[in-house]
Tab-separated table of C-alpha atoms and ligand atoms in Angstrom:
chain	number	residue	atom	x	y	z
A	1	MET	CA	-3.990	-22.251	9.595
A	2	VAL	CA	-5.153	-21.206	5.544
A	3	LEU	CA	-8.818	-22.594	5.252
A	4	LYS	CA	-9.270	-21.571	2.260
A	5	LEU	CA	-6.821	-19.964	-0.731
A	6	PRO	CA	-8.272	-17.184	-2.747
A	7	ASP	CA	-9.076	-17.773	-6.410
A	8	VAL	CA	-10.103	-15.465	-9.581
A	9	ARG	CA	-13.974	-14.871	-9.442
A	10	THR	CA	-14.224	-16.039	-12.417
A	11	ASP	CA	-18.621	-15.141	-12.395
A	12	LEU	CA	-17.613	-11.693	-12.804
A	13	PHE	CA	-16.061	-10.523	-15.960
A	14	ASN	CA	-12.806	-8.914	-15.827
A	15	ASP	CA	-12.823	-5.430	-18.068
A	16	TRP	CA	-8.989	-3.909	-17.189
A	17	CYS	CA	-7.823	-3.271	-20.665
A	18	ALA	CA	-5.820	-6.290	-22.758
A	19	GLY	CA	-1.955	-5.898	-20.868
A	20	CYS	CA	-2.797	-3.570	-18.433
A	21	GLY	CA	-0.524	-3.920	-15.241
A	22	ASP	CA	-3.529	-4.630	-12.625
A	23	PHE	CA	-3.387	-8.144	-14.395
A	24	GLY	CA	-0.038	-8.779	-13.037
A	25	ILE	CA	-0.792	-6.915	-9.556
A	26	GLU	CA	-3.646	-9.319	-9.071
A	27	ALA	CA	-1.807	-11.852	-9.690
A	28	SER	CA	1.665	-11.494	-7.402
A	29	LEU	CA	-1.560	-10.764	-4.757
A	30	GLN	CA	-3.481	-13.635	-4.555
A	31	MET	CA	-0.165	-15.929	-5.020
A	32	ALA	CA	0.991	-13.907	-1.638
A	33	LEU	CA	-1.856	-14.714	0.275
A	34	ALA	CA	-2.172	-18.151	-0.836
A	35	GLU	CA	1.437	-18.632	0.645
A	36	MET	CA	1.632	-17.119	3.563
A	37	PRO	CA	0.422	-18.469	6.459
A	38	ILE	CA	-3.027	-16.665	7.367
A	39	ASP	CA	-6.149	-17.978	7.250
A	40	ILE	CA	-8.225	-15.768	4.485
A	41	ASN	CA	-10.742	-15.777	6.537
A	42	GLN	CA	-9.751	-13.255	8.064
A	43	VAL	CA	-8.287	-10.994	4.973
A	44	VAL	CA	-10.059	-7.886	4.182
A	45	LEU	CA	-9.224	-5.903	0.721
A	46	PHE	CA	-10.441	-2.064	0.725
A	47	SER	CA	-9.941	-0.257	-2.640
A	48	GLY	CA	-10.945	2.701	-3.673
A	49	ILE	CA	-12.137	4.558	-7.279
A	50	GLY	CA	-9.503	4.130	-10.184
A	51	CYS	CA	-9.052	1.230	-12.683
A	52	HIS	CA	-7.463	-0.859	-9.306
A	53	GLY	CA	-10.126	-0.668	-7.500
A	54	LYS	CA	-12.459	-3.820	-9.514
A	55	ILE	CA	-8.823	-5.907	-7.843
A	56	VAL	CA	-11.506	-6.529	-4.934
A	57	HIS	CA	-14.010	-8.179	-7.009
A	58	TRP	CA	-11.647	-10.782	-8.331
A	59	THR	CA	-10.005	-11.801	-5.446
A	60	ASN	CA	-11.571	-14.610	-3.668
A	61	THR	CA	-11.083	-12.586	0.020
A	62	PHE	CA	-14.283	-10.813	1.750
A	63	GLY	CA	-13.596	-6.672	-0.011
A	64	ILE	CA	-15.075	-3.125	0.126
A	65	HIS	CA	-14.796	-1.171	-2.547
A	66	THR	CA	-14.369	2.077	-1.042
A	67	ILE	CA	-14.730	6.184	-2.671
A	68	HIS	CA	-12.586	8.197	-3.743
A	69	GLY	CA	-9.390	8.661	-1.888
A	70	ARG	CA	-10.922	7.486	0.952
A	71	THR	CA	-9.269	3.355	0.750
A	72	LEU	CA	-6.999	4.294	3.647
A	73	ALA	CA	-10.004	5.926	6.239
A	74	PHE	CA	-11.799	2.564	5.516
A	75	ALA	CA	-9.014	0.076	6.222
A	76	GLN	CA	-7.978	1.930	8.953
A	77	GLY	CA	-11.346	2.256	10.602
A	78	ALA	CA	-11.359	-1.354	10.018
A	79	LYS	CA	-8.280	-2.875	11.345
A	80	LEU	CA	-8.950	-0.294	15.162
A	81	ALA	CA	-12.682	-2.187	15.159
A	82	ASN	CA	-11.142	-5.545	14.371
A	83	PRO	CA	-7.312	-5.750	15.235
A	84	GLY	CA	-7.526	-9.300	14.643
A	85	LEU	CA	-8.076	-8.269	10.731
A	86	GLU	CA	-5.245	-8.787	7.552
A	87	VAL	CA	-6.174	-5.946	6.784
A	88	ILE	CA	-4.643	-5.126	2.986
A	89	ALA	CA	-5.651	-1.185	1.181
A	90	ILE	CA	-4.843	-0.958	-1.580
A	91	GLY	CA	-5.174	2.526	-4.266
A	92	GLY	CA	-4.502	4.177	-7.387
A	93	ASP	CA	-1.641	6.938	-7.605
A	94	GLY	CA	-4.111	9.602	-8.793
A	95	ASP	CA	-6.664	7.876	-5.244
A	96	GLY	CA	-3.441	7.515	-3.025
A	97	TYR	CA	-1.218	10.545	-3.510
A	98	GLY	CA	-3.897	13.354	-5.076
A	99	ILE	CA	-7.620	13.055	-3.404
A	100	GLY	CA	-6.400	11.038	-0.700
A	101	ALA	CA	-3.094	12.963	-0.323
A	102	GLY	CA	-4.372	13.306	3.662
A	103	HIS	CA	-4.765	9.700	4.738
A	104	PHE	CA	-1.750	9.087	3.387
A	105	MET	CA	-0.199	11.376	5.987
A	106	HIS	CA	-2.080	11.269	9.010
A	107	ALA	CA	-1.613	7.313	8.549
A	108	GLY	CA	1.783	7.057	8.826
A	109	ARG	CA	2.071	9.061	12.093
A	110	ARG	CA	-0.750	6.089	13.205
A	111	ASN	CA	1.652	3.015	12.409
A	112	ILE	CA	-1.246	0.566	12.137
A	113	ASP	CA	-0.128	-3.299	11.881
A	114	MET	CA	-1.534	-3.199	7.586
A	115	THR	CA	-0.156	-2.905	3.780
A	116	TYR	CA	-0.839	-0.425	1.700
A	117	ILE	CA	-0.549	-1.255	-2.129
A	118	VAL	CA	-0.202	1.462	-4.746
A	119	HIS	CA	-1.108	0.755	-8.834
A	120	ASP	CA	1.319	3.641	-9.785
A	121	ASN	CA	1.049	3.942	-13.503
A	122	GLY	CA	1.147	8.588	-13.809
A	123	VAL	CA	-2.574	8.300	-14.949
A	124	TYR	CA	-6.198	8.718	-13.854
A	125	GLY	CA	-6.970	5.371	-17.026
A	126	LEU	CA	-10.340	5.545	-15.299
A	127	THR	CA	-11.010	9.097	-16.250
A	128	LYS	CA	-9.456	8.739	-20.134
A	129	GLY	CA	-5.761	9.733	-19.096
A	130	GLN	CA	-5.697	13.193	-16.980
A	131	ALA	CA	-2.136	13.220	-15.751
A	132	SER	CA	-2.079	11.662	-11.799
A	133	PRO	CA	0.328	13.271	-9.070
A	134	THR	CA	3.184	10.535	-9.908
A	135	GLN	CA	3.464	12.191	-13.414
A	136	ARG	CA	7.307	13.682	-14.083
A	137	LEU	CA	7.458	17.220	-14.851
A	138	GLY	CA	7.389	17.521	-18.669
A	139	GLU	CA	6.481	13.940	-19.880
A	140	GLN	CA	2.981	13.655	-22.062
A	141	THR	CA	1.297	11.016	-21.909
A	142	LYS	CA	-1.365	10.733	-25.152
A	143	SER	CA	-4.063	12.790	-23.665
A	144	LEU	CA	-2.491	15.145	-22.245
A	145	PRO	CA	-2.731	18.150	-25.262
A	146	GLN	CA	0.905	20.026	-23.934
A	147	PRO	CA	3.197	18.767	-21.307
A	148	ASN	CA	2.749	17.979	-17.912
A	149	ILE	CA	3.557	21.285	-15.946
A	150	ASN	CA	3.665	19.297	-12.144
A	151	SER	CA	6.270	18.162	-10.281
A	152	GLY	CA	5.641	13.999	-9.424
A	153	VAL	CA	5.310	13.173	-5.912
A	154	ASN	CA	8.054	11.497	-4.608
A	155	PRO	CA	5.910	8.065	-3.072
A	156	ILE	CA	8.983	6.772	-0.894
A	157	MET	CA	9.879	9.853	0.820
A	158	LEU	CA	6.532	10.362	1.198
A	159	ALA	CA	6.024	7.693	2.968
A	160	LEU	CA	8.902	7.875	4.908
A	161	SER	CA	8.976	11.522	5.539
A	162	ALA	CA	4.653	10.424	7.242
A	163	GLY	CA	6.612	7.676	9.455
A	164	TYR	CA	5.619	4.159	7.016
A	165	THR	CA	7.756	1.197	8.757
A	166	PHE	CA	8.093	-0.683	5.634
A	167	ILE	CA	8.450	0.818	2.361
A	168	ALA	CA	8.966	-0.786	-0.741
A	169	ARG	CA	8.350	0.035	-4.737
A	170	SER	CA	7.970	-3.181	-7.191
A	171	TYR	CA	7.015	-3.352	-10.935
A	172	ALA	CA	3.940	-5.359	-11.666
A	173	PHE	CA	5.118	-7.812	-14.466
A	174	ASP	CA	7.561	-9.003	-12.107
A	175	THR	CA	5.465	-10.758	-10.176
A	176	ARG	CA	8.242	-13.023	-8.707
A	177	HIS	CA	9.523	-9.927	-7.191
A	178	LEU	CA	6.154	-8.229	-6.175
A	179	LYS	CA	4.671	-11.084	-4.856
A	180	GLU	CA	8.154	-12.014	-2.171
A	181	THR	CA	7.604	-7.886	-1.948
A	182	ILE	CA	3.784	-8.397	-1.223
A	183	LYS	CA	4.124	-11.490	1.490
A	184	LYS	CA	7.060	-8.916	3.231
A	185	ALA	CA	4.781	-6.095	3.169
A	186	VAL	CA	1.930	-8.277	5.403
A	187	ALA	CA	4.613	-9.677	7.542
A	188	HIS	CA	5.787	-6.422	8.881
A	189	LYS	CA	3.899	-4.966	12.314
A	190	GLY	CA	3.621	-1.386	11.033
A	191	LEU	CA	2.262	0.116	8.426
A	192	ALA	CA	4.146	-1.342	4.972
A	193	LEU	CA	3.853	1.025	1.655
A	194	VAL	CA	4.494	-0.923	-1.502
A	195	ASP	CA	4.189	1.165	-4.777
A	196	VAL	CA	4.227	-0.670	-7.638
A	197	LEU	CA	5.079	0.707	-10.993
A	198	GLN	CA	2.044	-0.443	-13.571
A	199	PRO	CA	2.256	0.195	-17.090
A	200	CYS	CA	-1.104	1.247	-18.379
A	201	PRO	CA	-0.977	0.949	-21.975
A	202	THR	CA	-4.390	2.751	-22.932
A	203	TYR	CA	-2.969	6.085	-21.656
A	204	ASN	CA	0.451	5.412	-20.771
A	205	ASP	CA	2.648	5.159	-24.143
A	206	ILE	CA	5.844	6.391	-21.925
A	207	GLU	CA	6.194	3.923	-19.236
A	208	THR	CA	5.466	0.704	-21.179
A	209	LYS	CA	5.456	-2.457	-20.804
A	210	ALA	CA	8.659	-2.573	-23.382
A	211	TRP	CA	9.837	0.598	-22.429
A	212	TYR	CA	10.424	-1.077	-18.162
A	213	GLY	CA	11.710	-4.529	-19.792
A	214	GLY	CA	14.491	-2.085	-21.805
A	215	GLU	CA	13.310	-3.321	-25.035
A	216	ASP	CA	14.720	-0.082	-26.552
A	217	ARG	CA	18.143	-1.256	-25.685
A	218	LYS	CA	19.806	-4.957	-25.884
A	219	ASP	CA	22.571	-6.479	-24.922
A	220	ALA	CA	25.301	-7.817	-26.627
A	221	SER	CA	22.920	-11.505	-27.343
A	222	GLY	CA	19.727	-9.099	-28.439
A	223	ARG	CA	18.520	-9.262	-24.891
A	224	PRO	CA	16.685	-6.590	-22.943
A	225	ILE	CA	18.154	-5.408	-20.129
A	226	SER	CA	15.268	-4.605	-17.855
A	227	ARG	CA	15.274	-0.495	-16.532
A	228	CYS	CA	14.313	-1.837	-13.169
A	229	TYR	CA	17.023	-3.774	-10.524
A	230	ASP	CA	16.308	-4.721	-7.342
A	231	VAL	CA	18.488	-2.409	-4.952
A	232	ASN	CA	18.747	-5.086	-1.801
A	233	LYS	CA	19.859	-7.385	-3.916
A	234	GLU	CA	22.765	-4.332	-5.360
A	235	GLY	CA	23.199	-3.818	-1.340
A	236	HIS	CA	20.818	-1.688	-0.049
A	237	ASP	CA	20.238	-2.457	3.767
A	238	PRO	CA	17.073	-0.774	4.585
A	239	LEU	CA	17.029	-2.423	7.963
A	240	VAL	CA	16.506	-0.075	10.870
A	241	SER	CA	16.354	-1.048	14.949
A	242	GLN	CA	16.052	-0.007	17.419
A	243	GLY	CA	19.728	0.034	18.176
A	244	THR	CA	21.220	2.208	15.427
A	245	LYS	CA	22.868	4.744	15.969
A	246	GLU	CA	21.632	8.154	14.362
A	247	ASP	CA	24.602	8.665	11.716
A	248	GLU	CA	23.805	5.001	10.532
A	249	ILE	CA	20.156	6.574	10.123
A	250	ASP	CA	20.902	9.669	8.729
A	251	ALA	CA	23.388	7.977	6.200
A	252	LYS	CA	20.448	5.697	5.339
A	253	VAL	CA	17.413	7.820	4.720
A	254	GLN	CA	20.516	10.183	2.449
A	255	ARG	CA	21.153	6.444	-0.156
A	256	ILE	CA	17.286	6.190	0.131
A	257	PHE	CA	16.593	10.285	-0.721
A	258	LYS	CA	19.134	9.164	-3.792
A	259	LEU	CA	17.550	5.711	-5.119
A	260	SER	CA	14.168	6.844	-4.663
A	261	LYS	CA	14.788	9.882	-7.556
A	262	GLU	CA	16.486	7.265	-9.904
A	263	TRP	CA	15.277	7.224	-12.633
A	264	GLY	CA	15.483	6.254	-16.607
A	265	ASP	CA	17.934	4.432	-17.323
A	266	ARG	CA	18.429	2.299	-14.362
A	267	ILE	CA	15.076	2.491	-11.980
A	268	PRO	CA	14.978	1.066	-8.104
A	269	ILE	CA	12.845	-1.931	-7.022
A	270	GLY	CA	12.941	-3.312	-3.485
A	271	VAL	CA	12.635	-2.826	0.431
A	272	PHE	CA	14.052	1.375	0.374
A	273	TYR	CA	12.631	0.938	4.533
A	274	GLN	CA	12.131	-0.918	7.140
A	275	GLU	CA	11.788	-0.014	10.565
A	276	GLU	CA	11.456	-2.422	13.208
A	277	GLY	CA	10.533	-2.026	17.316
A	278	THR	CA	8.819	0.757	16.829
A	279	PRO	CA	5.183	0.581	18.352
A	280	THR	CA	2.159	-0.131	16.878
A	281	TYR	CA	-1.163	1.549	17.119
A	282	ALA	CA	-2.559	-0.978	18.985
A	283	ASP	CA	0.249	-1.076	21.309
A	284	ARG	CA	-0.581	2.386	21.988
A	285	ILE	CA	-3.866	2.066	22.284
A	286	LEU	CA	-2.846	-0.954	24.890
A	287	GLY	CA	-1.535	1.761	26.806
A	288	ARG	CA	-4.481	2.960	27.819
A	289	ILE	CA	-7.655	0.317	27.933
A	290	PRO	CA	-4.937	-2.880	28.610
A	291	SER	CA	-8.700	-4.658	27.297
A	292	TYR	CA	-8.238	-3.723	23.901
A	293	LEU	CA	-7.376	-6.827	21.846
A	294	GLU	CA	-9.608	-9.001	24.054
A	295	ARG	CA	-12.717	-6.688	23.572
A	296	PRO	CA	-12.194	-4.529	20.653
A	297	PRO	CA	-14.949	-2.659	19.550
A	298	ALA	CA	-16.434	-5.118	16.593
A	299	LYS	CA	-16.273	-7.913	19.403
A	300	GLN	CA	-18.130	-6.042	21.952
A	301	GLU	CA	-22.023	-6.465	22.177
A	302	ILE	CA	-24.282	-3.658	21.652
A	303	PHE	CA	-27.313	-4.335	21.845
A	304	ASP	CA	-29.389	-6.931	24.541
A	305	ALA	CA	-31.549	-9.581	24.169
A	306	THR	CA	-34.903	-7.569	24.373
A	307	LYS	CA	-32.414	-4.620	21.166
A	308	LYS	CA	-32.131	-1.883	23.566
A	309	SER	CA	-28.859	-0.765	23.290
A	310	ILE	CA	-26.174	-1.583	25.857
A	311	VAL	CA	-23.334	0.556	25.230
A	312	ASP	CA	-21.462	2.247	28.007
A	313	LEU	CA	-20.118	5.588	26.293
A	314	GLY	CA	-19.438	6.924	29.816
A	315	LYS	CA	-17.301	4.237	30.820
A	316	LEU	CA	-15.099	4.864	27.543
A	317	GLY	CA	-14.574	8.586	28.038
A	318	GLU	CA	-13.593	7.803	31.478
A	319	GLU	CA	-10.604	5.475	30.379
A	320	LEU	CA	-9.492	8.228	28.127
A	321	THR	CA	-9.614	11.668	29.013
A	322	VAL	CA	-12.528	12.865	30.584
A	323	LYS	CA	-11.914	11.301	34.004
A	324	ARG	CA	-8.839	13.308	33.780
A	325	LEU	CA	-10.280	16.138	33.010
A	326	HIS	CA	-12.539	16.217	36.067
A	327	VAL	CA	-9.284	15.769	38.537
A	328	THR	CA	-7.365	18.228	36.713
B	401	SF4	FE1	-5.595	-0.407	-16.754
B	401	SF4	FE2	-5.314	1.666	-18.038
B	401	SF4	FE3	-7.056	0.095	-19.000
B	401	SF4	FE4	-6.842	1.195	-16.759
B	401	SF4	S1	-7.425	2.450	-19.027
B	401	SF4	S2	-7.253	-0.540	-17.563
B	401	SF4	S3	-5.062	1.056	-15.725
B	401	SF4	S4	-4.488	-0.302	-19.382
């Protein structure tokens, strides 16, 4: 049941630079939330530090603007405490693949049922355009005195090796594609990554909107030939289920590796990988604490009428490992 549609907070001044790809991501997210059969009062957005972080201020859901690189830590904690929430974490490429890289990797091992959207623009926009972890080796965006001496990380393969069960890439100004990708990610049962290619017109003067859109190369009728193409429309099947044979998975992973490295004239977007049937973290907890979904931490009383704590940590310990340790 949809109780309330998200909309733009008109009481707050939006200070993203004109032409920033963040606008496309914000619009796509709001459209996706409006079109999905979810209760907007149960949606919580988390953001980190960077230009992307303001998105939680301008979307009319619950939202928490967290600290640098810790978006996933906050978001996972909220989802574990209250599994009924629809949790969407939002980060930047510097925030998520740099300082937050440890959280990024370990989140994949848990497969918590939530979505992570990364604004990927190749620079640290908020701090004047230093090279971010996804900036490619040898690139020299306008703030750099010399070309980047580090190789760029590959978010698709990082996520695949970490255990994310839904991995997609989209483009900020293809709002229809991004909206549909976000909807698929939110509907997926497990941890979903949407890496969003996002022009930063202020500091990234290489991967610009005109470049992504192919304004520098036109067809016979003078129309630009966009660099982004949809891998799923070109036959890539991302689905891996419990019955998929090992050699099929190997072939799929090899294809994803190839696709994830494709850059320049053609840039793949779409769903690269979707694994169905892998237990979520809630499923795994249920194996130990059968009452988890009925009485998750956020729904438990912690004080009695006299404000005295009634938390029984002893019982929790017994249910987890203490009892076993005592027996053995
Ligand atoms: Fe957008 Fe770049 Fe401006 Fe940040 S610095 S708001 S990423 S254009």
